[in-house]
Amino acid sequence: MDAQSRGRADGMDPADQWVLNPHTGDYELRLNHSGGDSGAPSRTSGARVPHSREPVRESAGGRRGDRRNTAREDQESGPGREVPGQRGRRSANGARGQESSGPAGRRSRKAPKARRKKALLWTGGTMAFVLVGLSVGGYALYQHFNGNLNTVDVGGAGNKNVFDIDAPINILIIGTDKRTGKGNEGYGDKGSEGHADTNILFHVSEDRTNATALSIPRDLITDIPDCKVKQPDGSEKVVPGTPNVRFNESLGQKGRNAGCTMDTVKEITGLKPDHFMMVDFNAVKELSTAVGGVEVCLAKPVKDPDSHLDLSAGEHRIQGEDALAFVRTRHSFGNHGDLDRIKVQQQFIASMIRQMQSDDTLTSPTKLYKLADAATKALTVDTGIGTGKKLASLAQELSKVNTKNITFTTVPVLDNPAEKVKATVVLNEAKAEPLFAMMRDDTSLTEVKSKKKAAKSKQDALLKGPKAAAADVRVDVYNGGKVPGAAQTTVTWLQNEQGVLKSTNKANAPAKAAKTTLEYAPNQADQARALAAMMGLPGSAMKQGTTDAEGLQAMVLTLGDDFKGAGTPIAGPAKVPTDIQQANADKAECAK
């Protein structure tokens, strides 16, 4: 018996038992365990049976099925009487059975609140990244899905909290090419533990108005750092790093887990992933089927003997094996390489997001159930988000992002100059670092209006105006960041290369600082603007006081974790550098 019919003698799909209450806007679970006619309401519970078109009746005590009256009805019902919203409990042998109502006065489980439902259903769209990873993890709030999740303890590589309030969220989505496990056989390299084959760093802004999905090519040559891996006995093992290898070797090789991939992403981008979500081949097939198919567009016909993709030009709705073939094909589009496959995958994910947000999906409890069940079975996540409740909390936070403000982009790369036959790529530093800096500064790749943007504009205004001569700038420099000796090297650079002779090394700051700051008095504003221009400080670093400085008082520059070195600008660009590949989740495109 499958998961959907577990514990039900009649094999009824549990998703069909979720009924929309028109008075509350909630989907409420309506079970009829009486064993009688399934077409009539239960006389003992007053709950509607699945598929009933009968409107929810109101009684003198209030609306039947309204959460506010559930406890009162429970108390009146006495032992053995069912109440709306009651759900099955998994028994010791794993089967689902009827949950006893217990003594009078004991509260039954209640239906989810309407506002929670709205957030979770929306998340079913935006989180479509399951491979393509994210999907409707929030719907796993319901206990039925808790047992589906696989978890990995990545230790310090991630964030033990679901998310930090008033901070960006970084989620690493990994699609592995492993050939082990159900549904993954038959794709070559039989028995392979897999690599980090498809990689997307999903950065959600601090104010939740926008998100950037950064694809990282699997063939990017990089240095994989040392990483700690939890052993089955609870002990930790350090897996030595490997220089100058493909990014995809950060997972599955030499005992590396997803925490090692997270560490590698941080090494490359300077952005620390908070959590990871990992899926395999089977997930693409199951999720595309569960959502009812994903619409794709081809500018030309494709017949790929390797991936077995065979589609004519034009629009198609694909699922299952066809969907997997579409995201796996390397020889059908563009220059027949992995970079063009990444673009196709981005188009597929964007289309899946739109499909999940369609009325056809969001108004179907059955489809949502199947989608959530497939997603949670497909997911492997870190322990920081390893329960339905935690995923629901994360999903509600992510649900604040509007789809039109989700931008896909790819790490800028160049062909590896060390190779005659071009098989790998290297980082294009000139273009990649400004893009990474924008993400670290939490700058949106799309034009958004928000309170944060207004506040940023106000801060940036502090950088505009007359600037003092370098010889007139007085500043004390403290090191609150991670670079040893940064205060002294900065003072040396300021004096020898910028002409700021009145700069002083004050050694370590009283406390560690995440961000670099420049504190100054109103009558030192011209000095502050001059120093900010030299250092490449963002407007957010400017901390103007309220009283004027007296005499020879110096400004205070505290170097934070964002400081990389003297002469390296801290501020990222305000706009995306030219020639950076971008795609918007809200727009349909045809694969070329």
XYZ file of C-alpha atoms in Angstrom, residues 2-579:
578
model
C 1.447 3.377 -0.955
C 1.838 6.429 1.254
C -1.368 7.997 0.053
C -3.568 5.042 1.033
C -1.678 3.920 4.127
C -4.029 3.090 6.960
C -7.184 3.391 4.852
C -9.128 0.255 4.097
C -10.875 1.961 1.202
C -7.615 3.218 -0.319
C -8.899 6.800 -0.371
C -6.349 9.471 -1.189
C -5.812 11.600 1.971
C -5.474 14.655 -0.241
C -9.107 14.255 -1.276
C -10.126 14.633 2.363
C -8.921 18.247 2.516
C -12.019 20.390 1.926
C -12.223 24.166 1.512
C -14.317 25.780 4.252
C -15.840 28.843 2.507
C -16.409 30.622 5.832
C -12.809 30.479 7.052
C -10.811 30.126 3.831
C -9.049 27.075 5.349
C -8.530 23.676 3.812
C -9.733 21.385 6.601
C -9.290 17.640 6.953
C -12.683 15.881 6.904
C -12.463 12.194 7.789
C -15.406 9.793 7.968
C -14.381 6.689 9.863
C -17.916 5.471 10.413
C -17.649 2.913 7.661
C -21.089 3.891 6.394
C -22.206 5.448 3.201
C -19.409 7.680 1.965
C -21.894 9.929 0.320
C -23.562 11.109 3.520
C -22.327 13.249 6.402
C -21.255 11.450 9.568
C -23.949 11.777 12.213
C -21.502 11.384 15.059
C -19.038 14.042 14.003
C -20.963 16.491 11.861
C -17.974 16.524 9.503
C -18.402 16.441 5.770
C -17.081 13.451 3.891
C -14.524 13.808 1.094
C -15.862 15.311 -2.142
C -19.126 16.419 -0.504
C -20.542 19.539 -2.112
C -22.700 20.282 0.921
C -21.923 23.732 2.350
C -20.552 23.941 5.870
C -23.569 24.419 8.133
C -23.743 26.969 10.900
C -25.130 25.976 14.259
C -26.301 28.122 17.155
C -22.880 27.776 18.682
C -21.056 29.043 15.634
C -19.740 27.686 12.322
C -19.139 24.002 12.332
C -15.516 23.325 11.544
C -14.367 26.787 12.670
C -11.151 26.423 14.691
C -12.535 28.664 17.421
C -15.225 26.107 18.187
C -13.174 22.926 17.844
C -12.219 22.678 21.501
C -15.795 23.379 22.681
C -17.232 20.738 20.361
C -14.592 18.295 21.559
C -15.581 18.839 25.155
C -19.256 18.320 24.338
C -18.696 15.232 22.242
C -17.463 12.931 24.953
C -15.072 9.977 24.463
C -14.920 8.378 21.050
C -16.577 11.188 19.132
C -14.684 12.557 16.127
C -14.219 16.225 15.482
C -13.352 18.108 12.288
C -9.624 18.363 11.698
C -8.857 15.009 13.416
C -6.015 13.178 11.760
C -4.460 9.743 11.668
C -1.520 8.882 13.891
C 1.226 6.532 12.787
C 1.225 3.358 14.868
C 4.273 1.435 15.970
C 4.270 -0.624 12.780
C 4.110 2.484 10.596
C 0.465 2.238 9.595
C -1.895 5.157 9.963
C -5.011 4.618 12.008
C -7.722 6.658 13.641
C -6.548 8.926 16.402
C -8.512 8.374 19.570
C -10.162 11.458 20.918
C -9.265 10.383 24.459
C -10.890 11.763 27.568
C -13.453 14.522 27.324
C -11.801 17.931 27.144
C -8.725 16.734 25.259
C -8.046 18.975 22.270
C -7.828 17.495 18.817
C -5.321 18.663 16.232
C -6.555 21.701 14.422
C -6.596 22.714 10.814
C -3.880 25.143 9.683
C -4.600 28.859 9.839
C -5.624 30.556 6.627
C -2.634 32.867 6.601
C -0.287 29.914 7.019
C -2.052 28.048 4.232
C -1.614 30.978 1.901
C 2.110 31.191 2.576
C 2.630 27.452 2.211
C 0.717 27.206 -1.034
C 2.668 30.137 -2.497
C 5.886 28.476 -1.446
C 4.887 25.502 -3.501
C 5.583 27.804 -6.434
C 8.665 29.739 -5.522
C 10.390 26.750 -4.001
C 10.163 24.762 -7.187
C 13.902 24.480 -7.191
C 14.018 20.797 -6.692
C 16.647 19.619 -9.044
C 15.943 21.436 -8.983
C 15.549 21.565 -5.333
C 13.274 23.696 -3.248
C 9.547 22.911 -3.873
C 6.752 22.755 -1.353
C 8.823 21.977 1.713
C 6.573 24.264 3.714
C 3.602 21.978 3.138
C 5.548 19.326 5.057
C 4.308 21.061 8.187
C 1.731 18.327 8.315
C 2.996 15.386 10.301
C 2.367 12.995 7.420
C 5.455 14.300 5.620
C 7.891 14.395 8.547
C 9.078 10.854 7.966
C 9.845 11.505 4.302
C 12.840 13.771 4.877
C 16.470 12.652 4.891
C 18.872 14.831 6.900
C 22.615 15.390 7.107
C 24.425 17.130 9.973
C 26.831 19.591 8.334
C 28.043 21.049 11.641
C 29.485 24.534 11.357
C 29.073 24.646 7.586
C 25.472 25.794 7.952
C 23.144 27.737 10.215
C 21.598 25.844 13.117
C 18.690 28.307 13.086
C 16.059 28.026 10.383
C 16.840 31.628 9.449
C 18.087 34.787 11.131
C 15.601 37.623 11.478
C 16.685 40.804 9.672
C 19.339 38.964 7.682
C 19.575 37.524 4.161
C 19.043 33.786 3.651
C 21.370 31.683 1.497
C 20.202 28.215 0.477
C 22.410 25.928 -1.610
C 20.388 23.701 -3.933
C 22.294 20.648 -5.137
C 21.206 18.270 -7.880
C 23.338 15.153 -7.594
C 24.015 12.733 -10.452
C 24.259 9.679 -8.206
C 23.294 6.386 -9.807
C 22.321 4.531 -6.641
C 18.856 4.231 -5.115
C 15.387 3.715 -6.528
C 14.700 5.617 -9.746
C 18.358 6.510 -10.387
C 19.486 3.360 -12.138
C 20.108 3.168 -15.848
C 21.809 6.541 -16.407
C 25.432 5.394 -16.741
C 28.231 5.195 -14.144
C 26.283 2.489 -12.328
C 26.781 2.604 -8.556
C 28.261 6.122 -8.537
C 27.792 8.009 -5.271
C 27.325 11.143 -7.310
C 28.800 14.621 -7.630
C 27.533 18.180 -7.172
C 26.149 18.150 -10.706
C 23.650 21.036 -10.623
C 24.284 23.828 -8.131
C 22.238 26.930 -7.377
C 22.929 29.366 -4.558
C 19.544 30.889 -3.776
C 20.088 34.257 -2.054
C 16.991 35.848 -0.484
C 17.343 39.509 0.442
C 17.194 40.753 4.004
C 13.919 42.594 3.373
C 12.521 39.596 1.394
C 11.648 41.738 -1.620
C 13.917 39.905 -4.080
C 16.070 36.840 -4.643
C 19.024 35.878 -6.808
C 19.524 32.299 -8.016
C 23.219 31.912 -8.844
C 24.143 28.812 -10.860
C 27.651 27.464 -10.277
C 29.054 25.372 -13.179
C 29.990 21.859 -12.175
C 33.132 22.048 -14.372
C 34.465 25.188 -12.668
C 38.084 24.631 -11.641
C 38.511 25.708 -8.027
C 40.183 24.825 -4.740
C 38.094 22.621 -2.450
C 38.935 23.523 1.173
C 39.343 21.189 4.127
C 35.970 20.253 5.574
C 34.643 18.478 8.657
C 32.329 15.506 8.148
C 30.230 13.856 10.867
C 30.834 10.113 11.152
C 28.061 7.565 11.961
C 29.374 7.298 15.537
C 29.058 11.058 16.062
C 32.747 11.846 15.758
C 34.131 14.348 13.247
C 36.580 13.636 10.465
C 38.505 16.264 8.527
C 38.536 15.582 4.804
C 41.650 17.267 3.335
C 41.062 19.861 0.673
C 42.057 19.420 -2.958
C 43.418 22.274 -5.083
C 42.682 22.880 -8.744
C 39.839 20.402 -9.352
C 36.270 20.525 -10.683
C 33.669 22.025 -8.380
C 31.526 18.898 -8.668
C 34.138 16.940 -6.679
C 33.120 18.881 -3.569
C 30.378 16.280 -3.006
C 30.496 12.490 -2.824
C 34.224 12.181 -3.438
C 36.709 11.201 -0.694
C 33.829 11.042 1.782
C 32.714 14.631 1.286
C 29.118 15.539 2.131
C 27.014 18.594 1.273
C 28.729 20.572 4.037
C 31.924 20.392 1.979
C 30.068 21.788 -1.025
C 28.747 24.603 1.172
C 32.296 25.402 2.303
C 33.469 25.447 -1.314
C 30.695 27.869 -2.300
C 31.733 30.192 0.524
C 35.360 29.984 -0.619
C 34.386 31.029 -4.153
C 31.708 33.668 -3.544
C 32.280 34.960 -0.001
C 28.625 34.064 0.751
C 28.030 31.469 3.462
C 25.140 29.097 2.722
C 22.771 28.771 5.683
C 21.191 25.528 4.506
C 21.270 23.012 1.678
C 18.642 20.999 -0.180
C 19.726 18.064 -2.320
C 17.834 15.937 -4.835
C 18.622 13.238 -7.381
C 17.425 12.178 -10.847
C 14.277 10.558 -9.515
C 13.161 13.847 -7.925
C 12.914 15.551 -11.309
C 10.683 12.802 -12.643
C 8.455 12.641 -9.570
C 8.041 16.393 -9.082
C 7.357 17.216 -12.715
C 4.704 14.510 -12.713
C 3.196 15.595 -9.395
C 2.704 19.167 -10.636
C 0.937 17.919 -13.744
C 3.784 18.586 -16.151
C 6.023 21.573 -16.846
C 5.603 23.748 -19.928
C 8.747 24.237 -22.011
C 9.389 25.878 -25.352
C 11.915 24.778 -27.978
C 13.085 27.073 -30.746
C 14.053 24.014 -32.831
C 13.336 20.276 -32.819
C 15.578 18.138 -30.599
C 16.487 14.460 -30.843
C 19.292 13.623 -28.412
C 20.366 9.927 -28.338
C 22.293 10.466 -25.109
C 19.520 11.924 -22.928
C 16.756 10.362 -25.112
C 15.048 13.747 -25.488
C 12.879 13.717 -28.621
C 10.678 16.814 -29.025
C 9.509 18.906 -31.946
C 9.903 22.682 -32.084
C 7.341 24.673 -30.159
C 5.644 24.339 -26.787
C 5.350 21.109 -24.818
C 4.177 20.016 -21.372
C 6.696 17.462 -20.131
C 6.956 15.245 -17.081
C 8.695 12.106 -15.839
C 11.445 10.763 -18.100
C 10.943 13.555 -20.643
C 11.463 16.191 -17.957
C 14.651 14.497 -16.784
C 15.889 14.215 -20.362
C 15.207 17.929 -20.896
C 17.309 19.067 -17.928
C 20.076 16.525 -18.626
C 20.640 17.131 -22.333
C 24.010 18.719 -23.159
C 24.092 18.430 -26.930
C 20.841 20.027 -28.004
C 21.164 23.746 -27.324
C 23.653 26.573 -27.770
C 27.256 25.388 -28.006
C 26.371 21.910 -26.720
C 28.114 22.507 -23.405
C 27.305 22.568 -19.724
C 26.868 26.364 -19.642
C 24.038 26.130 -22.169
C 22.515 23.254 -20.213
C 22.484 25.528 -17.149
C 20.393 28.075 -19.082
C 17.923 25.349 -20.073
C 17.690 24.194 -16.462
C 17.005 27.755 -15.351
C 14.195 28.003 -17.910
C 12.750 24.714 -16.683
C 12.851 25.842 -13.044
C 11.250 29.193 -13.882
C 8.457 27.398 -15.746
C 7.974 25.022 -12.827
C 7.637 27.992 -10.493
C 4.957 29.495 -12.715
C 3.135 26.170 -12.938
C 3.167 25.730 -9.170
C 1.758 29.216 -8.720
C -1.026 28.635 -11.238
C -4.639 28.379 -10.099
C -4.685 24.844 -11.453
C -2.144 23.842 -8.782
C -2.944 26.119 -5.857
C -6.657 25.295 -5.790
C -6.160 21.530 -5.922
C -5.607 19.884 -2.512
C -4.971 16.574 -4.288
C -2.252 18.036 -6.496
C -0.685 19.911 -3.576
C -0.638 16.754 -1.494
C 1.034 14.735 -4.241
C 3.522 17.528 -4.892
C 4.409 17.868 -1.212
C 4.712 14.116 -0.775
C 7.008 13.842 -3.808
C 9.087 16.831 -2.711
C 9.702 15.697 0.845
C 10.546 12.173 -0.291
C 13.009 13.612 -2.799
C 14.709 16.038 -0.428
C 17.847 15.562 1.627
C 18.401 18.615 3.844
C 20.641 19.746 6.688
C 19.464 19.159 10.246
C 18.873 22.909 10.671
C 15.725 22.567 8.520
C 15.219 18.841 8.927
C 11.616 18.785 10.161
C 8.290 19.748 8.655
C 7.884 22.520 11.203
C 11.275 24.028 10.373
C 10.671 23.784 6.643
C 7.309 25.451 7.131
C 8.930 28.303 9.027
C 11.504 28.764 6.282
C 8.830 28.534 3.604
C 6.745 31.262 5.203
C 9.774 33.553 5.160
C 10.598 32.785 1.542
C 6.975 33.249 0.519
C 7.403 37.007 0.893
C 9.443 37.197 -2.337
C 7.516 38.135 -5.481
C 8.269 35.843 -8.420
C 8.937 38.785 -10.736
C 11.857 39.735 -8.483
C 13.588 36.338 -8.699
C 16.562 36.580 -11.053
C 18.606 33.664 -12.397
C 22.239 34.213 -13.271
C 25.405 32.146 -13.673
C 28.898 32.592 -12.249
C 30.910 34.365 -14.994
C 33.609 32.022 -16.318
C 36.206 31.642 -19.061
C 37.484 28.581 -20.900
C 40.357 27.026 -18.990
C 43.492 28.455 -20.656
C 45.520 25.444 -19.490
C 43.564 23.070 -21.730
C 43.916 22.463 -25.455
C 40.623 20.601 -25.590
C 38.226 22.821 -23.671
C 36.461 20.739 -21.022
C 36.550 22.923 -17.924
C 36.204 26.601 -17.043
C 37.832 29.058 -14.652
C 36.459 32.061 -12.815
C 36.230 35.315 -14.759
C 37.460 37.429 -11.850
C 36.766 40.781 -13.499
C 33.035 39.994 -13.850
C 32.484 37.476 -11.071
C 33.747 39.527 -8.150
C 31.414 42.522 -8.782
C 28.482 40.085 -9.026
C 29.485 38.365 -5.777
C 29.929 41.783 -4.153
C 26.380 42.761 -5.153
C 25.040 39.618 -3.530
C 27.151 40.125 -0.413
C 25.841 43.708 -0.222
C 22.317 42.328 -0.671
C 21.795 44.411 -3.816
C 18.923 43.230 -6.000
C 19.529 42.296 -9.632
C 15.999 43.513 -10.372
C 14.527 46.955 -9.793
C 12.513 46.812 -6.587
C 10.865 49.406 -4.405
C 11.223 48.848 -0.689
C 11.851 50.556 2.608
C 15.339 49.122 2.553
C 16.040 50.683 -0.831
C 14.806 54.040 0.425
C 17.040 53.738 3.493
C 19.974 52.758 1.273
C 19.419 55.810 -0.898
C 19.482 57.978 2.201
C 22.755 56.391 3.311
C 24.279 56.700 -0.161
C 23.511 60.424 -0.068
C 26.152 60.713 2.662
C 28.791 59.901 0.036
C 27.840 62.893 -2.106
C 29.351 66.320 -1.619
C 32.731 68.087 -1.304
C 35.733 65.975 -0.302
C 38.658 67.110 1.863
C 42.255 66.918 0.661
C 44.050 63.717 1.704
C 46.455 65.715 3.867
C 43.498 67.025 5.923
C 41.980 63.604 6.673
C 42.449 62.394 10.269
C 41.484 58.784 11.061
C 42.138 56.120 13.692
C 42.027 52.587 12.256
C 40.856 49.538 14.233
C 40.828 45.914 13.087
C 37.575 44.135 13.903
C 37.702 41.721 10.971
C 39.364 38.432 10.072
C 42.462 39.686 8.245
C 45.442 39.646 10.655
C 47.339 42.943 10.845
C 44.722 44.699 8.694
C 44.857 47.943 10.676
C 48.589 48.383 10.128
C 48.555 47.432 6.445
C 45.674 49.847 5.875
C 47.476 52.716 7.628
C 50.628 51.991 5.603
C 48.583 51.992 2.397
C 46.772 55.216 3.334
C 50.028 57.031 4.167
C 52.239 55.769 1.330
C 49.740 55.522 -1.534
C 46.908 57.900 -0.655
C 48.728 60.669 1.176
C 46.660 60.335 4.401
C 49.549 61.076 6.759
C 47.316 61.707 9.764
C 46.195 58.068 10.017
C 46.949 55.971 13.102
C 46.956 52.221 13.783
C 44.854 51.506 16.891
C 45.297 47.700 16.570
C 42.363 45.412 17.426
C 38.853 46.785 17.897
C 37.128 46.260 21.281
C 34.776 43.759 19.587
C 34.535 41.833 16.329
C 32.709 43.571 13.494
C 30.815 41.940 10.634
C 30.770 45.143 8.579
C 33.297 47.926 8.125
C 32.154 51.263 9.571
C 33.402 54.864 9.513
C 32.270 57.004 12.455
C 32.589 60.758 12.057
C 31.186 64.087 13.246
C 29.043 66.396 11.084
C 31.938 68.831 10.649
C 34.123 65.930 9.409
C 31.763 64.990 6.567
C 34.175 66.187 3.855
C 36.955 64.049 5.391
C 34.620 61.043 5.597
C 33.607 61.345 1.941
C 37.270 61.540 0.912
C 38.225 58.455 2.929
C 35.156 56.525 1.704
C 36.165 57.203 -1.901
C 39.709 55.957 -1.246
C 38.555 52.831 0.578
C 35.578 52.032 -1.634
C 33.180 52.171 1.314
C 29.429 51.732 0.753
C 26.936 54.272 2.065
C 25.891 51.762 4.736
C 29.359 52.072 6.317
C 28.902 55.798 7.002
C 27.961 56.497 10.638
C 27.548 60.245 11.122
C 27.297 61.499 14.697
C 25.161 64.330 16.012
C 27.773 66.643 17.544
C 30.754 68.325 15.911
C 34.315 67.195 16.589
C 36.579 69.428 18.616
C 40.215 70.268 17.958
C 42.262 67.483 16.340
C 39.752 64.703 16.992
C 40.056 61.894 14.436
C 37.410 59.833 12.731
C 37.166 56.114 13.636
C 37.460 53.465 10.907
C 36.696 49.914 12.082
C 37.543 47.198 9.581
C 35.013 44.331 9.558
C 34.756 40.841 8.126
C 33.870 42.330 4.747
C 37.342 43.926 4.511
C 39.525 41.946 2.102
C 42.613 44.112 1.971
C 43.901 47.630 1.544
C 42.977 48.940 -1.892
C 40.172 46.392 -2.406
C 36.801 48.175 -2.511
C 34.283 46.992 0.057
C 31.226 48.301 -1.757
C 29.707 46.277 -4.564
C 28.418 47.932 -7.727
C 24.929 49.410 -7.742
C 24.051 47.754 -11.056
C 24.801 44.411 -12.643
C 28.023 44.472 -14.690
C 27.509 44.343 -18.444
C 27.306 40.985 -20.237
